[in-house]
Short mmCIF file of C-alpha atoms and ligand atoms in Angstrom, two decimals:
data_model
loop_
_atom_site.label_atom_id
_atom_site.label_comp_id
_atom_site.label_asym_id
_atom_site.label_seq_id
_atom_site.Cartn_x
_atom_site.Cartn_y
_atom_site.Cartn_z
CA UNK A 405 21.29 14.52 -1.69
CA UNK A 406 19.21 17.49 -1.60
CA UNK A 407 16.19 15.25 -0.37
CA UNK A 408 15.49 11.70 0.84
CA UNK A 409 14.03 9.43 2.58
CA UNK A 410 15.01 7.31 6.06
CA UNK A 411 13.18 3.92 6.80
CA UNK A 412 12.59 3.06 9.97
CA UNK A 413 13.08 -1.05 9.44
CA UNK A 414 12.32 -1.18 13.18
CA UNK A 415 8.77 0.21 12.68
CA UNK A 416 8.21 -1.61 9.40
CA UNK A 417 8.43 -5.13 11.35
CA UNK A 418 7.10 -3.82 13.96
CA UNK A 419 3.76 -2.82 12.26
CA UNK A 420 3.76 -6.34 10.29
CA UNK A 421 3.89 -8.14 14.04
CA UNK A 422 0.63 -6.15 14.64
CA UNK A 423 -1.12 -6.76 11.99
CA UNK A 424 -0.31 -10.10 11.48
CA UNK A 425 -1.14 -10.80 15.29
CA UNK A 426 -4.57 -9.70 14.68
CA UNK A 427 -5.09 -12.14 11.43
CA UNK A 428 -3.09 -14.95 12.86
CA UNK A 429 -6.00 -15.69 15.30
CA UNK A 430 -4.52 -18.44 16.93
CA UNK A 431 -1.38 -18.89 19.20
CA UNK A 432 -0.49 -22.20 17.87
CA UNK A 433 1.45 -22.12 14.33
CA UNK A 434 -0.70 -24.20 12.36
CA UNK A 435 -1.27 -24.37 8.50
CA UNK A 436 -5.01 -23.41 8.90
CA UNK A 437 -3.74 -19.93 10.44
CA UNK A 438 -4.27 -17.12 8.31
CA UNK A 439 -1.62 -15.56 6.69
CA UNK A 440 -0.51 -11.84 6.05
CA UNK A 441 0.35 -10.83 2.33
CA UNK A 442 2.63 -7.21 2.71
CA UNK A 443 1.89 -4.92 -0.17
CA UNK A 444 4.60 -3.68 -1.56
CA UNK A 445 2.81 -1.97 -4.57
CA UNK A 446 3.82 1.34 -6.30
CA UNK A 447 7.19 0.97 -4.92
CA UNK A 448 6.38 0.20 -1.72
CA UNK A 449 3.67 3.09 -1.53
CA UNK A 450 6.58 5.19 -1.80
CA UNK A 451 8.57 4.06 0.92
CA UNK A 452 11.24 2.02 -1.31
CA UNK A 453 11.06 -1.52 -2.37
CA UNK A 454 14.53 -2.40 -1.93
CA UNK A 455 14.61 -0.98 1.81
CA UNK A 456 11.19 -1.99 2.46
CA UNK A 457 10.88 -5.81 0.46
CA UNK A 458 13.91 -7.13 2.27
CA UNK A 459 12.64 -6.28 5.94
CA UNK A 460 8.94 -7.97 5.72
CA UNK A 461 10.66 -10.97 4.05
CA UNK A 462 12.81 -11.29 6.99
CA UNK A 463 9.86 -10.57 9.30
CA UNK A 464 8.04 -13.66 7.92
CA UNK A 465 5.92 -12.51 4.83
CA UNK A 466 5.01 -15.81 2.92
CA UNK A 467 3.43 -13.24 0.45
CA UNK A 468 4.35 -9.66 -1.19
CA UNK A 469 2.43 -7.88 -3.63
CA UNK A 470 3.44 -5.65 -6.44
CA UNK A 471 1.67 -4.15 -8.86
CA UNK A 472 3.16 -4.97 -12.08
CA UNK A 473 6.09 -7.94 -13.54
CA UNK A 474 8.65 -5.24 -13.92
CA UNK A 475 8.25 -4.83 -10.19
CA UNK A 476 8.14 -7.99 -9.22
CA UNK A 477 11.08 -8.28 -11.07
CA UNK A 478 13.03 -5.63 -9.09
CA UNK A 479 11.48 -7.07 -5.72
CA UNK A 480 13.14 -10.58 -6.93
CA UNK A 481 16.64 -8.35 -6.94
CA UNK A 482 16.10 -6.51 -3.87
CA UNK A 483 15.45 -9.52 -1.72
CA UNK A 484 18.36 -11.13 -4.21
CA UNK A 485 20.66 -8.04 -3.07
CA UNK A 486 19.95 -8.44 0.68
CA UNK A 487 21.45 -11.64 0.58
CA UNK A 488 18.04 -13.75 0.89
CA UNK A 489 18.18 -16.77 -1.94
CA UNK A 490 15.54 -17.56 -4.16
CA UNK A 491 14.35 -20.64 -2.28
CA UNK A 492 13.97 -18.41 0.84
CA UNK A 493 11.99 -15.56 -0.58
CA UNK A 494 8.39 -14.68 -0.25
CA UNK A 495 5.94 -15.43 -3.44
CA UNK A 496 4.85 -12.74 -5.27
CA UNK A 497 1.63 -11.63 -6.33
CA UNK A 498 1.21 -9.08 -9.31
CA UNK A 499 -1.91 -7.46 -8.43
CA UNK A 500 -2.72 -5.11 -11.09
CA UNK A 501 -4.03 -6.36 -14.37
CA UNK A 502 -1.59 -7.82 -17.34
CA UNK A 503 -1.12 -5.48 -20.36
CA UNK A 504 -1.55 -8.19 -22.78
CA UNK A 505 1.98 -8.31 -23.71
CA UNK A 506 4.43 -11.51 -24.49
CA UNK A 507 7.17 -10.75 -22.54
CA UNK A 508 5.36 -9.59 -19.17
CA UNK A 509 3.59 -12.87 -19.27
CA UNK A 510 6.96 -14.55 -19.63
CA UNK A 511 8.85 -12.01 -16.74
CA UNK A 512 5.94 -13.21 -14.84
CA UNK A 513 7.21 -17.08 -15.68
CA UNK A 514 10.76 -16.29 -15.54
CA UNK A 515 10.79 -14.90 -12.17
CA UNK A 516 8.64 -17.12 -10.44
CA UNK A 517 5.61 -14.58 -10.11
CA UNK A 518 2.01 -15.48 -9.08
CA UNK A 519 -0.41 -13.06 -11.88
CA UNK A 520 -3.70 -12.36 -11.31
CA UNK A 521 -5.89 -13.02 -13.62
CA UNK A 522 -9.88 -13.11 -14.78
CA UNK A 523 -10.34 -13.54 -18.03
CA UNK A 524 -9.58 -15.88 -20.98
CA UNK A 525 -6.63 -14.16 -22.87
CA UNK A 526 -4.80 -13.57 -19.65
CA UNK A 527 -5.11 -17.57 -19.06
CA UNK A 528 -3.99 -17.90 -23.12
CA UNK A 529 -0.90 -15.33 -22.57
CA UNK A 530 0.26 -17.38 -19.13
CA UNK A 531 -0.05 -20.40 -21.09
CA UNK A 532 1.87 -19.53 -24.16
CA UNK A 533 4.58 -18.20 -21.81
CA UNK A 534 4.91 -20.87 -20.02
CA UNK A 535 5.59 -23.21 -23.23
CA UNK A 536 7.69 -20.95 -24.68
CA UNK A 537 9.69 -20.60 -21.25
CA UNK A 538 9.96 -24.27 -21.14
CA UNK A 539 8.14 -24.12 -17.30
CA UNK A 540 9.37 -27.03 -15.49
CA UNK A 541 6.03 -27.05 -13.10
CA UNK A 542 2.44 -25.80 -13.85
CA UNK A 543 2.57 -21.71 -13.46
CA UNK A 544 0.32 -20.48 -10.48
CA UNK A 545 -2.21 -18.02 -11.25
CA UNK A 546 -4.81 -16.20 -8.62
CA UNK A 547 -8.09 -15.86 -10.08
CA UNK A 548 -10.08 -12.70 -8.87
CA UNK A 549 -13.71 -12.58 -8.49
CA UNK A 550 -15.30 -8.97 -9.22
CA UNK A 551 -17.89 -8.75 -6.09
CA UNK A 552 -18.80 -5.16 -6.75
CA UNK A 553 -16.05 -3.07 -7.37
CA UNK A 554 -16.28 -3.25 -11.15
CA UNK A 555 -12.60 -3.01 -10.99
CA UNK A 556 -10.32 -6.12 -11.83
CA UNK A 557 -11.82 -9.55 -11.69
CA UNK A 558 -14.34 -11.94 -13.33
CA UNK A 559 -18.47 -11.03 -12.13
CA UNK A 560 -20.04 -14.13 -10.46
CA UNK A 561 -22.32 -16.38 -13.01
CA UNK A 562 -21.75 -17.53 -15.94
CA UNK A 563 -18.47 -15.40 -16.67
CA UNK A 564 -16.72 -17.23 -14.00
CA UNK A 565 -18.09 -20.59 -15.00
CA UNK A 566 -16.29 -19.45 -18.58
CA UNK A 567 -12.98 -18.92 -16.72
CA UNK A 568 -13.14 -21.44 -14.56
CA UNK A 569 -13.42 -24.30 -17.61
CA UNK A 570 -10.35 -22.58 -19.36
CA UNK A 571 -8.39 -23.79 -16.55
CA UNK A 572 -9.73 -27.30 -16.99
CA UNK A 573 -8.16 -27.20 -20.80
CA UNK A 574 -5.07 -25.75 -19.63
CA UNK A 575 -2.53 -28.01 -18.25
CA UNK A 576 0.34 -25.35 -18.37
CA UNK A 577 -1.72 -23.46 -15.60
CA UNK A 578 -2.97 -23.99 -11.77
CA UNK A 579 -5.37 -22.18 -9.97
CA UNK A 580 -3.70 -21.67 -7.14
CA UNK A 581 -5.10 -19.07 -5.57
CA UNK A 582 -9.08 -17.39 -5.81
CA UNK A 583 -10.08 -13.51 -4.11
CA UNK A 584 -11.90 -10.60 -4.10
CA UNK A 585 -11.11 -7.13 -2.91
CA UNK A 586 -13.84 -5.23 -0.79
CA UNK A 587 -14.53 -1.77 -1.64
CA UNK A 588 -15.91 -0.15 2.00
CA UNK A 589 -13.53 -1.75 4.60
CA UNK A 590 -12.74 1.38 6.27
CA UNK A 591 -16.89 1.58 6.73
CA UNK A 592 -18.69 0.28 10.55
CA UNK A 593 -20.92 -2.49 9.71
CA UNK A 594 -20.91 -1.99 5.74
CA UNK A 595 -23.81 -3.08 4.04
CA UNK A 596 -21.28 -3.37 0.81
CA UNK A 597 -19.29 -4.98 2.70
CA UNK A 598 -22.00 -7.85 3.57
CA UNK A 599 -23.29 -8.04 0.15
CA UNK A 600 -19.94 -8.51 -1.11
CA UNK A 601 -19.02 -11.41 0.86
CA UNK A 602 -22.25 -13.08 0.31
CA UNK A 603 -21.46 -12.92 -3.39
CA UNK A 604 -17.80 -14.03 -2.82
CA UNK A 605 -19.60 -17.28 -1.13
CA UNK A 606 -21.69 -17.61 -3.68
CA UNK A 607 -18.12 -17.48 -6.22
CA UNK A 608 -16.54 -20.28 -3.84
CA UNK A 609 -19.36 -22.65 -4.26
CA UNK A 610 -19.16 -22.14 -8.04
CA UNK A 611 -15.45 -23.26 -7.61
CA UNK A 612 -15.48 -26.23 -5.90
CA UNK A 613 -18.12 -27.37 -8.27
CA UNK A 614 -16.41 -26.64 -11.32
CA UNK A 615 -13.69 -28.96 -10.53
CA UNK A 616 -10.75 -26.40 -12.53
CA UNK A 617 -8.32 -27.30 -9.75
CA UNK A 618 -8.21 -26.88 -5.52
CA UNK A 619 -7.08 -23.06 -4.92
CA UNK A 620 -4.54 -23.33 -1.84
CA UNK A 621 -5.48 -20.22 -1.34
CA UNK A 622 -7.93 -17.71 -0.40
CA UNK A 623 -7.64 -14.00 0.34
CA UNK A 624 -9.25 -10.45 0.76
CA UNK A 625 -9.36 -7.44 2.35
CA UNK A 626 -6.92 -4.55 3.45
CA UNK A 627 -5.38 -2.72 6.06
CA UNK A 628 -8.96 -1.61 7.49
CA UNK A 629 -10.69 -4.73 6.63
CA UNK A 630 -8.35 -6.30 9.97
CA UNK A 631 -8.18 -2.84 11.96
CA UNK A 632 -11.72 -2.42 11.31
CA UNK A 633 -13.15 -3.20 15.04
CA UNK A 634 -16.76 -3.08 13.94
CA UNK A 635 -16.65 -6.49 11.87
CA UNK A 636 -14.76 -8.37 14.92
CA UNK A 637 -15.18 -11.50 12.67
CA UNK A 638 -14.05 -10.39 9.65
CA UNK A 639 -11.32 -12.63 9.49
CA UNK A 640 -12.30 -15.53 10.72
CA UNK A 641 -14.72 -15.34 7.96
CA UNK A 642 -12.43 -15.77 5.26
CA UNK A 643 -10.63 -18.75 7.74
CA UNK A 644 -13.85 -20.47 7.29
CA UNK A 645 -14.27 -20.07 3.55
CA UNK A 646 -10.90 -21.78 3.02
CA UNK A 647 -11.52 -24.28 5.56
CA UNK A 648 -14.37 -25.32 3.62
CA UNK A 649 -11.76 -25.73 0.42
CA UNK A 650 -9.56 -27.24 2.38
CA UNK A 651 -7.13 -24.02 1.28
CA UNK A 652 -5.17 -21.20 3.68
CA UNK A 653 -6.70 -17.86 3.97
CA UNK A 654 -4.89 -14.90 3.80
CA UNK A 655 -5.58 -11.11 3.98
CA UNK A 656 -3.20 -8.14 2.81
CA UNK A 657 -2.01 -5.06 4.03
CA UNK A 658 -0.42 -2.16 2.58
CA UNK A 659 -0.69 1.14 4.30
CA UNK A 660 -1.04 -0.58 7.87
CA UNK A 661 2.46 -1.81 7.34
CA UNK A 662 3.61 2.02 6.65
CA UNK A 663 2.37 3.24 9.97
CA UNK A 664 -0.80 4.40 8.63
CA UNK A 665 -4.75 3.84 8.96
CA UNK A 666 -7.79 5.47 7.84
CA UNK A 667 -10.11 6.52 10.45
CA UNK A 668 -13.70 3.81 11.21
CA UNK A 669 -16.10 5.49 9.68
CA UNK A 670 -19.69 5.51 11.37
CA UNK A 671 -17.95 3.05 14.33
CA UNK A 672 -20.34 3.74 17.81
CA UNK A 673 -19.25 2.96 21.47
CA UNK A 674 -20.37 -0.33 21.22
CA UNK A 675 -18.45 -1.56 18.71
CA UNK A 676 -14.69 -3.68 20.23
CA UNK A 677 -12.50 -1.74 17.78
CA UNK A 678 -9.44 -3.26 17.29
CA UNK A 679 -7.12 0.19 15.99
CA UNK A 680 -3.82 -1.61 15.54
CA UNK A 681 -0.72 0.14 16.98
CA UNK A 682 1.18 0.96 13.90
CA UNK A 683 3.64 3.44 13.42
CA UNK A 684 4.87 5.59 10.21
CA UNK A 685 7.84 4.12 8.50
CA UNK A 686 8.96 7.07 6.62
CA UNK A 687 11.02 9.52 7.54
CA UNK A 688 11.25 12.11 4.71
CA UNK A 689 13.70 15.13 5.42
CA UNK A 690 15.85 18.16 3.39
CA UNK A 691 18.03 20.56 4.93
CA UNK A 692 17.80 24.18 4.90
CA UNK A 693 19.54 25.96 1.66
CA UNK A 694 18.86 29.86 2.79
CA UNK A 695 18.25 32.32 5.72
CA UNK A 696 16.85 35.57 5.75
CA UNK A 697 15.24 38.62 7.67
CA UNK A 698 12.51 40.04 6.28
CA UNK A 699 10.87 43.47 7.77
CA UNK A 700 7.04 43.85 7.85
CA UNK A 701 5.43 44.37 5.09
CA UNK A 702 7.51 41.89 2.59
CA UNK A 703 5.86 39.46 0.36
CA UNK A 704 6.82 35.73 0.25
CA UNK A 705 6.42 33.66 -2.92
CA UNK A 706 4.61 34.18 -5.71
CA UNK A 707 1.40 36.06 -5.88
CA UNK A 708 2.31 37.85 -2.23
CA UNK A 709 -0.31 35.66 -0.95
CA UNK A 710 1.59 36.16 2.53
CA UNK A 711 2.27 39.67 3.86
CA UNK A 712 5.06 39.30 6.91
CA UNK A 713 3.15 41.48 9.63
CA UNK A 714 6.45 41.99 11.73
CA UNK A 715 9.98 41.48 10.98
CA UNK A 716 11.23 37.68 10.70
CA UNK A 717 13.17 34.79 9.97
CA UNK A 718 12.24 32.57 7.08
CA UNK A 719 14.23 29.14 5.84
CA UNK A 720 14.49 28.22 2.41
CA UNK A 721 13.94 24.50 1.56
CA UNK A 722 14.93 22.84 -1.99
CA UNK A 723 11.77 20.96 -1.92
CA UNK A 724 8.19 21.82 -3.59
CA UNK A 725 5.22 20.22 -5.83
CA UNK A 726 7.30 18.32 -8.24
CA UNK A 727 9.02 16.60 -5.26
CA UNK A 728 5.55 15.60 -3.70
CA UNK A 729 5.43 18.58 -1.25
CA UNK A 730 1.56 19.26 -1.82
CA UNK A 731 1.00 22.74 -2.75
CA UNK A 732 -2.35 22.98 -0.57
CA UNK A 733 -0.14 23.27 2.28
CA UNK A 734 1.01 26.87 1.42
CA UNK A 735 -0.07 29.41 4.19
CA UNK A 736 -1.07 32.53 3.74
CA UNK A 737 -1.95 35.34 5.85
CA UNK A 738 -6.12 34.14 5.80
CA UNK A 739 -5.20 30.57 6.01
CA UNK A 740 -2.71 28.57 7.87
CA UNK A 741 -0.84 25.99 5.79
CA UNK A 742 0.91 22.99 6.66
CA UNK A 743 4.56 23.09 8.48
CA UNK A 744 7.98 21.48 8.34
CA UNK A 745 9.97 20.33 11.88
CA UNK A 746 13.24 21.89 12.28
CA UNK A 747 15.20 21.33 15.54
CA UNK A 748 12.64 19.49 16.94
CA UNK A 749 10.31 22.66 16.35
CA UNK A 750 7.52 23.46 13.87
CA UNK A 751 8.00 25.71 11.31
CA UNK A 752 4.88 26.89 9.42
CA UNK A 753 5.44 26.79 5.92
CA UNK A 754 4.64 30.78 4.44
CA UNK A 755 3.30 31.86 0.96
CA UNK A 756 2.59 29.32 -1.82
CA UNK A 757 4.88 26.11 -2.63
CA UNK A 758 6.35 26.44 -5.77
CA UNK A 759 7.99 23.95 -7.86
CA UNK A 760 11.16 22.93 -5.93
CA UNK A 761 10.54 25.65 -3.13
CA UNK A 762 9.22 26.37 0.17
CA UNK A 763 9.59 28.62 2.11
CA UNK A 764 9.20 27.99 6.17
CA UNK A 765 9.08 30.86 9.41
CA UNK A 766 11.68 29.93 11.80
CA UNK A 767 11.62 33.37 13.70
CA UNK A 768 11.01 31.64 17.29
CA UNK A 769 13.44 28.65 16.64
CA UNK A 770 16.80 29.47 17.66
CA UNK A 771 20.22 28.91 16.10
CA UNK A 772 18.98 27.35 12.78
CA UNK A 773 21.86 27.71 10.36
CA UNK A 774 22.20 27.01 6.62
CA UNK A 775 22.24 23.09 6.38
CA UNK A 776 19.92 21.94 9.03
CA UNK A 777 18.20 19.05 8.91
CA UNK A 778 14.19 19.60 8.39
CA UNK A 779 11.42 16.80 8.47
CA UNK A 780 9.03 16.97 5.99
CA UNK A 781 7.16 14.09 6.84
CA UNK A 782 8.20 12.07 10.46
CA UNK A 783 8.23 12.45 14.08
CA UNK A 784 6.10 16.22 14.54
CA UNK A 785 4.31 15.74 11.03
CA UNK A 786 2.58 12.88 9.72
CA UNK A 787 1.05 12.34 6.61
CA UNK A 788 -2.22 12.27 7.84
CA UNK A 789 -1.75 15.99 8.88
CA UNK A 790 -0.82 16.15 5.27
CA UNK A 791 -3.62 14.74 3.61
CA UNK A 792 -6.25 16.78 5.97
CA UNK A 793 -4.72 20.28 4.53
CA UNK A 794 -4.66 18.35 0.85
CA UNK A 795 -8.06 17.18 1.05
CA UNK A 796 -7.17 13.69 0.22
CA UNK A 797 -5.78 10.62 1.89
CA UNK A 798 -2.91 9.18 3.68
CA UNK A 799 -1.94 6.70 0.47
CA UNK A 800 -1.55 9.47 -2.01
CA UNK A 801 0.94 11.87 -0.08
CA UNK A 802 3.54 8.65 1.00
CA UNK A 803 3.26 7.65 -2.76
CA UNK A 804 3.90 11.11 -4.08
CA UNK A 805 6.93 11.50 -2.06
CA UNK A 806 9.90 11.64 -4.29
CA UNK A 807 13.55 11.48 -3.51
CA UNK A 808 16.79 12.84 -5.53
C1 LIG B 1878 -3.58 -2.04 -2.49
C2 LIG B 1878 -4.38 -3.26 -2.20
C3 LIG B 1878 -4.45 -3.79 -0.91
C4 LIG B 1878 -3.85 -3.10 0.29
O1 LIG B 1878 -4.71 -2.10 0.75
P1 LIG B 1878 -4.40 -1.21 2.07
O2 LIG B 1878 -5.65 -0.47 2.28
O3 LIG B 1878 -3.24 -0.34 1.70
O4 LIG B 1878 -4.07 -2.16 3.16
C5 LIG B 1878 -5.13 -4.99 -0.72
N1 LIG B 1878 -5.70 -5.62 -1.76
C6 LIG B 1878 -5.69 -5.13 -3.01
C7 LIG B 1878 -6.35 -5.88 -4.10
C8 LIG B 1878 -5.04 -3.94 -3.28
O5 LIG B 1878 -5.03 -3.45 -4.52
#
C-alpha cells in the first residue's frame, strides 16, 4: 500500500465519551437523557465505516447516521463483520434525501433502516416497500422540518399539516422520529439560530395536534451546536421539547467524533464555552519513494514555481491531488506551502503538487532513507492546518482523503 490510513479507535471513543458527556446532562442513566447519534456519513467523513461504525457501536451509540441505503447497507455488514448481531446494533438513520427509486426504499426496509423523509411520495415509496417486503412491524420514518435552511425537510404551515395527515392514512408507516438541522451552530448567540428554534416549536405544536402518531424521538444540531459554549442551554432545549412529547431527545455529531471542531465564531469573554477535548482520529501516512540532492539554482515541479536557493535534500512522495493531497499546499519560493512529518520532523512540501506527487525538503532531517514512513495528516499536521492553506474547512480535507 502506497498510501493509507490508521484509526486511532482509542481517540474515536474517546471523543464520543466527550461529547456525549456534554449532551447526557445528567449523571443518572435515565430514558429522558439525551442521546448522541454518531455520523457516520460519506464513509465515515473519510475515516472508514467499517473501522469507524464498529467502535461507536461498541462505545454505546443507540444511533448512526449515513447518508444514503447503500451505506447503511454496508454499515449493517461492518457492524455484522465485527462480530456485533443484528439485535445488538445501533439504528440507522439515512440522512440524505431518497432518490425516488423502488429498491432503495425497499434496502431501506430490508435492512432495518430509519429514512428521512418530508414529503408525500417519499411516504408512498416507504409504503409500497414495505408491502411488497412483507414488513412484519410498521417501518419507522423521521420526518424533517425545513426551519430555514431550504435544504431537506417539509417548511412549517400548511405543507407539514399535508405530511403529517399522510401518515394518518398510512398504516404501513410510523412517525417515529421528527427534526430539524440548524444552519449557524458554529455562530455565538445566533440570531438564525433563535429564529430557527422558535419555528421548530412552532412545528412541534403542529405535531402533537395533528394526531399522525407520538414521535419517540426528537433531534438537532451538530458537533458545534453542543461545543458551542455561547448557547450553554442549547441542549437542554431540545430535552424540553421532547419532554413535552413525552419523546427522547437526541443531538448528532459528526466531525466532533473525528477529533475536529470549527472555531466559535463572534464568542466574547463572557461567554462559559464549553470546547470539548476531542482529538483527530485519522492518521493518514505514505512512505518516501525517492531521494535526491539538488544544487542551487534547480527547479522543482512543474512550472519552476520553486527555485532551490542552496544545495538540498528533497523526498519524493507517491501522493498528490487525485489522492486528496490539496494542491494549495504547494510552496513556492514567495509563499510557504503546507508540510509533511517525517521522523518526527516537518518537512515543507516544495513546488506545486501534482497529480500523484509531492515533493517535500528534508535537508535538515537526518538519515531519511527511501521507505520512510511520512504523515500526511496526524500527530505534527492536522487538518485544520490543512484547510487554513486550502481556504476551506476541516470536513472537506478528512473526506477527500483517499487511500489505495
Ligand atoms: C452532517 C450532519 C450532522 C453532523 O454535523 P457535524 O457538524 O459534522 O457534527 C448533523 N446533522 C445533519 C442533518 C447532518 O447532515
Amino acid at each position: 500500500m502506497k498510501i493509507w490510513v490508521e484509526i486511532d479507535e482509542e481517540r474515536l471513543a474517546g471523543n464520543f465519551a466527550a461529547l456525549q458527556r456534554v449532551v447526557a446532562g445528567g449523571s443518572g442513566e435515565t430514558a429522558s437523557e439525551t442521546a448522541l447519534l454518531a455520523v457516520v456519513k460519506a464513509n465515515a467523513y473519510g475515516h472508514g465505516i467499517g473501522a469507524c461504525a464498529p467502535v461507536l457501536a461498541r462505545a454505546g451509540a443507540e444511533w448512526l447516521g449515513v447518508t444514503d441505503a447503500e451505506e447503511g447497507a454496508a454499515v449493517r455488514a461492518a457492524l455484522a463483520a465485527a462480530g456485533i448481531a443484528r439485535a445488538r446494533q445501533p439504528r440507522i438513520l439515512v440522512m440524505s434525501g431518497m432518490m425516488g427509486l423502488a429498491s432503495e426504499a425497499e434496502l431501506v426496509v430490508a435492512e432495518g433502516l430509519t429514512a428521512v423523509v418530508w414529503d408525500e411520495g417519499h411516504l408512498q415509496l416507504l409504503a409500497a416497500a414495505a408491502r411488497r417486503v412483507g414488513a412484519a412491524e410498521r417501518v419507522p420514518v423521521h420526518l424533517e422540518i425545513d426551519t430555514g435552511m431550504a435544504r431537506q425537510g417539509v417548511a412549517c404551515g400548511a405543507g407539514l399539516e399535508r405530511v403529517l395527515a399522510g401518515f394518518a392514512a398510512r398504516p404501513e408507516l410510523r412517525l417515529d422520529g421528527v427534526f430539524t438541522h440548524f444552519a449557524s451552530t458554529e455562530v455565538a448567540h445566533a440570531a438564525q439560530t433563535h429564529e430557527q428554534q422558535r419555528r421548530f416549536e412552532g412545528a412541534m405544536a403542529q405535531v402533537r395536534a395533528a394526531r399522525a402518531g407520538t414521535p419517540a424521538w426528537v433531534h438537532v444540531g451538530n458537533s458545534s451546536y453542543i461545543d458551542n459554549g455561547a448557547e450553554p442551554g442549547a441542549v437542554a432545549w431540545v430535552r424540553g421539547l421532547a419532554a413535552e412529547m413525552r419523546a427522547r431527545s437526541m443531538v448528532r455529531a459528526g466531525l466532533g467524533l473525528y477529533g475536529y471542531l470549527l472555531p466559535i465564531e463572534g464568542a466574547s469573554g463572557d461567554d462559559a464555552l464549553v470546547r470539548l477535548q476531542v482529538r483527530p482520529v485519522m492518521a493518514w501516512k505514505t512512505r518516501v519513494i525517492g531521494l535526491r540532492e539538488v544544487e542551487a539554482g534547480a527547479t522543482v515541479g512543474y512550472n519552476g514555481t520553486f527555485v532551490a536557493e542552496r544545495g538540498m535534500r528533497l523526498a519524493l512522495l507517491p501522493v498528490g491531488y487525485a489522492d486528496g493531497m490539496r494542491r494549495e499546499l504547494s510552496g513556492s519560493n514567495a509563499r510557504a506551502g503546507g508540510w509533511v512529518m517525517v521522523r518526527g520532523q516537518r518537512a515543507v512540501i516544495v513546488g506545486r503538487v501534482s497529480m500523484n506527487l509531492t515533493v517535500v525538503d528534508v535537508s535538515a532531517i537526518g538519515g531519511v532513507a527511501v521507505g520512510d514512513e511520512v504523515v500526511l495528516l496526524g500527530d505534527g499536521v492536522t487538518a485544520e492546518e490543512h484547510a487554513l492553506l486550502a481556504g476551506t474547512i476541516a470536513y472537506e480535507i478528512v473526506c477527500g482523503v483517499r487511500v489505495g
